[in-house]
Amino acid sequence: MSLSLQILTPHSKFKTPYNLSLIMAVLQQHNNLVFTFGSKYSKSLFFFNSYNNSCLNYVTKPLASTSSSLFSSPFQSSRPLVRLTRVSTAPVEYVPPAPDFDFHKEIARLKALKLKLDNCPNLMDRIRVIDSDSRVNSFFCSHKYSFSRVLETLRLDNYEVFLLKCVVAAGQQHVFGDVCIQFDATRSSLKSALFALAEMIENWDVNDGTGRRGVNGYGLETEEYEALRSMLKIIADVERFYDCIGGIIGYQIMVLELLSQSTFERPCLSHNSNNSLKREITEIHPPSVLDLSQDLEYASQAAIWGIEGLPNMGEIYPLGGSADRLGLVDSNSGECLPAAMLPYCGRTLLEGLIRDLQGLRWFGRGRSKFKLFEQPLVPAVSAEDGQWLASRPFKPVCKPGGHGVIWKLAYNEGVFQWFHDHGRRGATVRQVSNVVAATDVTLLALAGIGLRQGKEQFMEHKICIGSNLLSLGEARTRIYFVLAMLTFMHYCYLVIIFCGHIQNFQKLGFASCKRNAAATEGINVLIEKKNLEGKWTYGISCIEYTEFDKFGMTDNPFSSYSLQDEFPANTNILYVDLPSAELVASSNDETSLPGMVLNVKKAITFVDQFGSKRSVRGGRLECTMQNLVDNFFNTCSSRCYDGVKDGLDTFIVYNERKKVTSSAKKKRTEGDKSLHQTPDGSLLDIIRNAYDILSHCEIKLPKIEGNEMYVDSGPPFLILLHPALGPLWEVTRQKFHQGSISRGSELQIEVAEFLWRDVQLDGSLIILAENVLGSTRIDENGETILQYGKRCGRCKLENVKILNDGIDWNARENLYWKHDVQRFEAVKVILHGNAEFEAVDVILQGNHVFEVPDGYKMNITTGDSDLAVALKPIENKLMESGSWFWNYKIMGNHVLLELVEL
């Protein structure tokens, strides 16, 4: 195919530092290009197909010579044409090196440089080493228009200059954009000519044609300078945070090593390996689990342990990365928002998480009990060659480095020491996108086992449950109240701690469930290894779904059997022993960054400097918090697989999937018949859980079917219950007794002190309390503190029939998972402050709003011809406690409620 290149100039008397005749000569040597000029002003570069004269508007890749390298990347393939609206110097960010790029040679070069830098005692020595790198020396010193002349105008300090030189040494100078375009000596003659022309066009000044503006013609515009300052912060964070692997240089080494792994040694999956004893043997087994769904008494006991341990427990919440799969973007900037900001069931995911904390009486603490931490963003790289992606000069595309950075981040910021100072030992971990993680006993049982279960307790329960609990060591300490929140741009970790005593034996535990077929989730496994010294190690671990093929676990599409079905799902719900986690996080090597992966199976989408949306297959270096467990293996002198279950430092609790995980991770696309991991699918699981709760209370409800029945319609009904009604289901069920809920009905209860006795609902009933759990007060530090159980809103419904037209199920704008629906009619009860509402022996038909002011009690009964509404002030002596309340008692392994009326 023959192409013509047309340059349109602003006027005929332009000045340029380039030798146009030389450029023309180079272009003419490549007879597939025809070069033309025009006089009309434009800053665009066009490529035309000469045989049909149609504009292509594409950036093309020059032909490359056959690689002489002994190694080729698995991602090495011809890059498809990328459509652009315009072409200027900026697209230099997207042009990869030649296809014969030698990964091994580049890795060796960077490792040699890293070794020299590691041996430097101070910054000046590190600068001397980086200056000796041939690539840095060539880029900064060898050309007439040296980049160092630009640096002279910027007044950067030595460390900032060192960071820029590290970027160049790592081969990523293209992120500087057109400032450095003329200094890349590795291009072919044709490519150099094309880039020179693009630079010439970009530098034309529309006012006088004198060239690039700036100090002495070599400075940066204000916008570019601000972008440079922003980039310096990003790369400084990378250099500091990844110091354990070599900073910027080490980050790029790790990226290239992961990209270069075109073949993987497949671990042996056989249970009877005959490998040589001098080779490390790895075998993968399905792990033993504590099945809470099969032993309900043990599940209740473990949950009681969790309740008793609440004053001693912390909670750590990764609040979500950028929600690109959810399509959640800022309307002004177009950038992806954190998943925690997704509107879900009438509130954001973050607000929903706070509701779960309220259900455990864990929220409402003072501002002084919070700490803020910022996670470094990391450069995204191309899947083809590991080059950093950039949207414009000095603007590398950056993403969070994965939730596994929390451990090193907590160590770097002194959080573990802060925990230690307060005697903190344990924490549970869950992700904000998992909307059912705190359902019923799962999270409490996980915490209870992690805190309470020791070797003696294991022996007591071994016979009755026929399963394993874990190995032990003993630590007793005094815990004091503290609350902390760790946040950063795309991830936020919430850590909460309280008062009490703790007895901690286990290092890490998982909450798991059955894995859905073809789900984008990993699995929990039991690893068995024989190392080079002949010793055997055992431990629970995780394999991410992106790594299945490396372990020979890829599903066979022609078989109904899946090897993955033998293993439980990894849900990223964890119990963690904090001193054990600190020990790992403090290690000055890659151990502190567990589970490092480079997932390049998905496209990275960003907006370039022209406002065009671009999509490039790539990824970023990530680490996974759950692979902290890989540091807690147990070692035996001889093989002991059959008995190892009794001695592991890690454990798994198992439950029904809808009680463990249902995530709102990705937006449902038009025509998609699968609701898995979408907000639509997770709402159905919330409704299924509500069905299970209420159907055991002699309340008749329509049966809810599989997801496939609701792909083209809404759910059969909507029920949203505040977690403070329990959170244990056996507690919630004691507040409901008899009645019915018709198909198409809606029930929303946002109050903890609630009684339902023989209520028939056909339509919409919404109960909203201002004080769901209690009122607030100002403490001695001037902070607002929630007083649980004081001045709560209260609602009683006894022998009540509710009839109204409810939700308009035919409204096209309904978004059920957002709880954004159109209604014809509803009964709504709004409780301000400590307001109380009671309805007894009454039919509520049609549209009603009952709004009760603070300090008052409203009674609804049947009058002579209509409803009788009585509004009376609450007695002063009952203002704090209310006229009635639920009294909670622990009896054996269960929680019993008693209704107390005053």
Short mmCIF file of C-alpha atoms in Angstrom, two decimals, residues 360-596:
data_model
loop_
_atom_site.label_atom_id
_atom_site.label_comp_id
_atom_site.label_asym_id
_atom_site.label_seq_id
_atom_site.Cartn_x
_atom_site.Cartn_y
_atom_site.Cartn_z
CA LEU A 360 -22.20 -4.17 65.14
CA ARG A 361 -22.36 -1.02 67.33
CA TRP A 362 -18.95 -0.07 65.94
CA PHE A 363 -19.46 3.39 64.57
CA GLY A 364 -20.01 6.95 65.78
CA ARG A 365 -16.47 7.46 67.14
CA GLY A 366 -14.66 10.80 67.36
CA ARG A 367 -12.69 12.43 64.58
CA SER A 368 -9.48 12.24 66.62
CA LYS A 369 -9.61 8.44 66.33
CA PHE A 370 -9.06 8.57 62.57
CA LYS A 371 -5.77 8.58 60.67
CA LEU A 372 -5.27 9.24 56.98
CA PHE A 373 -2.79 7.48 54.71
CA GLU A 374 -2.26 7.90 50.99
CA GLN A 375 -1.35 5.04 48.72
CA PRO A 376 1.09 5.70 45.87
CA LEU A 377 -0.26 5.32 42.37
CA VAL A 378 1.85 3.31 39.96
CA PRO A 379 2.47 3.66 36.21
CA ALA A 380 0.33 1.55 33.89
CA VAL A 381 2.31 -0.29 31.23
CA SER A 382 1.69 -1.65 27.75
CA ALA A 383 1.19 -5.40 27.52
CA GLU A 384 3.40 -5.52 24.46
CA ASP A 385 6.65 -4.13 25.77
CA GLY A 386 6.28 -2.81 29.32
CA GLN A 387 6.44 0.82 28.23
CA TRP A 388 4.64 3.26 30.53
CA LEU A 389 1.43 4.63 29.08
CA ALA A 390 1.01 8.42 29.04
CA SER A 391 -1.95 10.58 28.17
CA ARG A 392 0.15 13.70 27.50
CA PRO A 393 3.63 15.04 28.30
CA PHE A 394 4.53 14.42 31.98
CA LYS A 395 1.20 12.65 32.53
CA PRO A 396 1.81 8.91 32.89
CA VAL A 397 -1.39 6.89 33.19
CA CYS A 398 -1.46 5.68 36.79
CA LYS A 399 -3.55 3.18 38.72
CA PRO A 400 -3.56 1.92 42.31
CA GLY A 401 -0.99 -0.76 43.02
CA GLY A 402 -3.49 -3.30 44.37
CA HIS A 403 -4.88 -3.80 47.86
CA GLY A 404 -1.85 -5.84 48.91
CA VAL A 405 0.09 -2.61 49.47
CA ILE A 406 -1.85 -2.10 52.70
CA TRP A 407 0.62 -4.14 54.74
CA LYS A 408 3.76 -2.25 53.73
CA LEU A 409 1.83 1.01 53.74
CA ALA A 410 0.73 0.38 57.32
CA TYR A 411 4.32 -0.37 58.32
CA ASN A 412 5.80 2.65 56.52
CA GLU A 413 3.29 4.98 58.15
CA GLY A 414 3.80 3.57 61.64
CA VAL A 415 0.32 2.04 61.84
CA PHE A 416 1.53 -1.31 63.15
CA GLN A 417 3.53 0.47 65.83
CA TRP A 418 0.47 2.54 66.62
CA PHE A 419 -1.53 -0.69 66.98
CA HIS A 420 1.19 -2.17 69.16
CA ASP A 421 1.19 0.87 71.43
CA HIS A 422 -2.48 0.20 72.08
CA GLY A 423 -2.05 -3.57 72.43
CA ARG A 424 -3.83 -4.29 69.14
CA ARG A 425 -3.55 -7.88 67.90
CA GLY A 426 -6.23 -8.87 65.37
CA ALA A 427 -8.39 -7.50 62.54
CA THR A 428 -10.86 -8.66 59.94
CA VAL A 429 -10.68 -7.51 56.34
CA ARG A 430 -13.40 -7.17 53.69
CA GLN A 431 -13.88 -5.20 50.48
CA VAL A 432 -16.46 -2.50 49.98
CA SER A 433 -17.84 -3.98 46.77
CA ASN A 434 -18.89 -7.17 48.60
CA VAL A 435 -22.34 -6.16 49.83
CA VAL A 436 -23.13 -9.35 51.82
CA ALA A 437 -19.86 -9.93 53.69
CA ALA A 438 -21.36 -9.01 57.09
CA THR A 439 -24.41 -11.28 56.64
CA ASP A 440 -25.47 -13.41 59.61
CA VAL A 441 -22.65 -15.33 61.35
CA THR A 442 -19.89 -15.36 58.71
CA LEU A 443 -17.75 -12.37 59.70
CA LEU A 444 -18.37 -12.74 63.43
CA ALA A 445 -17.48 -16.45 63.34
CA LEU A 446 -14.31 -15.73 61.38
CA ALA A 447 -13.24 -13.17 63.98
CA GLY A 448 -14.29 -15.39 66.87
CA ILE A 449 -12.27 -18.37 65.66
CA GLY A 450 -9.25 -16.20 64.89
CA LEU A 451 -9.26 -14.64 68.35
CA ARG A 452 -10.52 -17.45 70.55
CA GLN A 453 -9.66 -20.79 69.04
CA GLY A 454 -6.60 -22.50 70.48
CA LYS A 455 -5.24 -26.01 70.55
CA GLU A 456 -7.27 -26.98 73.60
CA GLN A 457 -10.50 -25.68 72.04
CA PHE A 458 -9.66 -27.51 68.83
CA MET A 459 -9.41 -30.80 70.61
CA GLU A 460 -12.80 -30.20 72.21
CA HIS A 461 -14.49 -29.57 68.88
CA LYS A 462 -12.61 -32.03 66.71
CA ILE A 463 -15.01 -34.91 67.35
CA CYS A 464 -18.24 -32.96 66.97
CA ILE A 465 -17.31 -31.13 63.76
CA GLY A 466 -14.95 -33.62 62.16
CA SER A 467 -12.72 -30.87 60.80
CA ASN A 468 -9.63 -28.93 61.64
CA LEU A 469 -8.72 -25.78 63.46
CA LEU A 470 -5.34 -24.40 63.58
CA SER A 471 -2.02 -24.28 65.27
CA LEU A 472 -1.40 -21.98 68.08
CA GLY A 473 0.83 -19.85 70.18
CA GLU A 474 -0.42 -17.72 73.00
CA ALA A 475 -0.57 -13.98 73.42
CA ARG A 476 -2.58 -12.11 76.02
CA THR A 477 -2.67 -8.34 76.11
CA ARG A 478 -4.69 -5.35 77.23
CA ILE A 479 -6.44 -3.47 74.40
CA TYR A 480 -7.50 0.15 74.53
CA PHE A 481 -10.04 2.00 72.43
CA VAL A 482 -8.70 3.43 69.18
CA LEU A 483 -10.21 4.12 65.76
CA ALA A 484 -8.32 4.73 62.55
CA MET A 485 -9.06 5.33 58.93
CA LEU A 486 -6.47 4.85 56.18
CA THR A 487 -7.38 6.55 52.93
CA PHE A 488 -5.77 7.41 49.63
CA MET A 489 -6.78 8.48 46.18
CA HIS A 490 -8.29 5.24 44.95
CA TYR A 491 -8.21 3.02 47.98
CA CYS A 492 -9.31 3.60 51.52
CA TYR A 493 -8.73 1.39 54.51
CA LEU A 494 -10.86 1.75 57.62
CA VAL A 495 -9.40 0.35 60.81
CA ILE A 496 -11.41 0.32 64.01
CA ILE A 497 -10.27 -0.90 67.42
CA PHE A 498 -11.84 -1.07 70.86
CA CYS A 499 -11.23 -2.08 74.48
CA GLY A 500 -10.82 -5.43 76.21
CA HIS A 501 -8.68 -8.55 76.47
CA ILE A 502 -7.52 -10.69 73.59
CA GLN A 503 -6.22 -14.23 73.25
CA ASN A 504 -4.83 -14.65 69.77
CA PHE A 505 -3.46 -17.84 68.25
CA GLN A 506 -3.98 -17.81 64.48
CA LYS A 507 -2.03 -15.83 61.90
CA LEU A 508 -4.59 -15.64 59.11
CA GLY A 509 -8.02 -17.02 58.26
CA PHE A 510 -10.31 -16.92 55.22
CA ALA A 511 -14.08 -16.81 54.85
CA SER A 512 -14.92 -18.88 51.78
CA CYS A 513 -17.79 -20.47 49.86
CA LYS A 514 -18.54 -22.42 46.69
CA ARG A 515 -17.00 -20.88 43.60
CA ASN A 516 -19.25 -19.89 40.72
CA ALA A 517 -18.30 -21.42 37.38
CA ALA A 518 -16.38 -19.05 35.11
CA ALA A 519 -16.32 -16.39 37.85
CA THR A 520 -13.55 -13.81 37.86
CA GLU A 521 -12.43 -14.85 41.31
CA GLY A 522 -9.61 -16.94 42.69
CA ILE A 523 -9.60 -20.06 44.82
CA ASN A 524 -8.20 -21.14 48.19
CA VAL A 525 -5.85 -24.11 48.06
CA LEU A 526 -3.64 -26.17 50.34
CA ILE A 527 -0.04 -26.04 49.12
CA GLU A 528 2.36 -28.91 49.79
CA LYS A 529 6.02 -28.34 48.95
CA LYS A 530 9.25 -30.23 49.33
CA ASN A 531 12.12 -27.78 49.26
CA LEU A 532 15.72 -28.25 48.22
CA GLU A 533 16.71 -29.14 51.80
CA GLY A 534 14.27 -32.05 51.77
CA LYS A 535 11.81 -30.49 54.22
CA TRP A 536 8.08 -30.31 53.63
CA THR A 537 6.05 -27.12 53.99
CA TYR A 538 2.28 -26.79 54.16
CA GLY A 539 -0.07 -23.86 54.11
CA ILE A 540 -3.29 -22.42 52.79
CA SER A 541 -2.82 -20.06 49.85
CA CYS A 542 -4.71 -18.37 47.02
CA ILE A 543 -4.55 -18.67 43.27
CA GLU A 544 -6.00 -15.76 41.32
CA TYR A 545 -8.24 -16.56 38.36
CA THR A 546 -5.72 -14.85 36.06
CA GLU A 547 -3.13 -17.45 37.12
CA PHE A 548 -5.18 -20.64 36.59
CA ASP A 549 -3.48 -21.52 33.33
CA LYS A 550 -0.06 -21.37 35.00
CA PHE A 551 -1.16 -24.13 37.36
CA GLY A 552 -2.83 -26.25 34.70
CA MET A 553 -6.29 -25.41 36.01
CA THR A 554 -7.90 -24.00 32.87
CA ASP A 555 -11.48 -25.16 32.37
CA ASN A 556 -12.26 -27.53 29.52
CA PRO A 557 -15.16 -25.96 27.58
CA PHE A 558 -16.20 -29.40 26.30
CA SER A 559 -16.50 -30.93 29.77
CA SER A 560 -19.01 -30.33 32.55
CA TYR A 561 -16.27 -31.14 35.07
CA SER A 562 -14.02 -28.36 36.29
CA LEU A 563 -10.90 -28.90 38.34
CA GLN A 564 -11.61 -25.54 39.94
CA ASP A 565 -14.88 -26.89 41.39
CA GLU A 566 -12.89 -28.89 43.94
CA PHE A 567 -11.62 -25.69 45.55
CA PRO A 568 -13.49 -23.02 47.54
CA ALA A 569 -13.64 -19.43 46.29
CA ASN A 570 -11.25 -16.79 47.55
CA THR A 571 -13.51 -13.92 48.66
CA ASN A 572 -10.89 -11.58 50.18
CA ILE A 573 -12.60 -11.76 53.58
CA LEU A 574 -9.78 -12.30 56.04
CA TYR A 575 -8.87 -12.52 59.69
CA VAL A 576 -5.32 -11.23 60.26
CA ASP A 577 -3.01 -11.41 63.25
CA LEU A 578 -1.46 -7.93 63.20
CA PRO A 579 1.96 -8.74 64.75
CA SER A 580 2.40 -11.51 62.17
CA ALA A 581 1.42 -9.13 59.37
CA GLU A 582 3.84 -6.51 60.68
CA LEU A 583 6.71 -8.97 60.62
CA VAL A 584 6.10 -9.57 56.91
CA ALA A 585 5.53 -5.90 56.09
CA SER A 586 8.79 -4.87 57.74
CA SER A 587 10.94 -7.16 55.58
CA ASN A 588 13.13 -5.12 53.27
CA ASP A 589 12.47 -7.20 50.16
CA GLU A 590 9.62 -8.20 47.87
CA THR A 591 8.10 -10.30 50.64
CA SER A 592 6.49 -7.11 51.96
CA LEU A 593 4.56 -6.85 48.69
CA PRO A 594 2.68 -10.17 48.64
CA GLY A 595 1.34 -11.78 45.49
CA MET A 596 2.84 -9.44 42.91
#
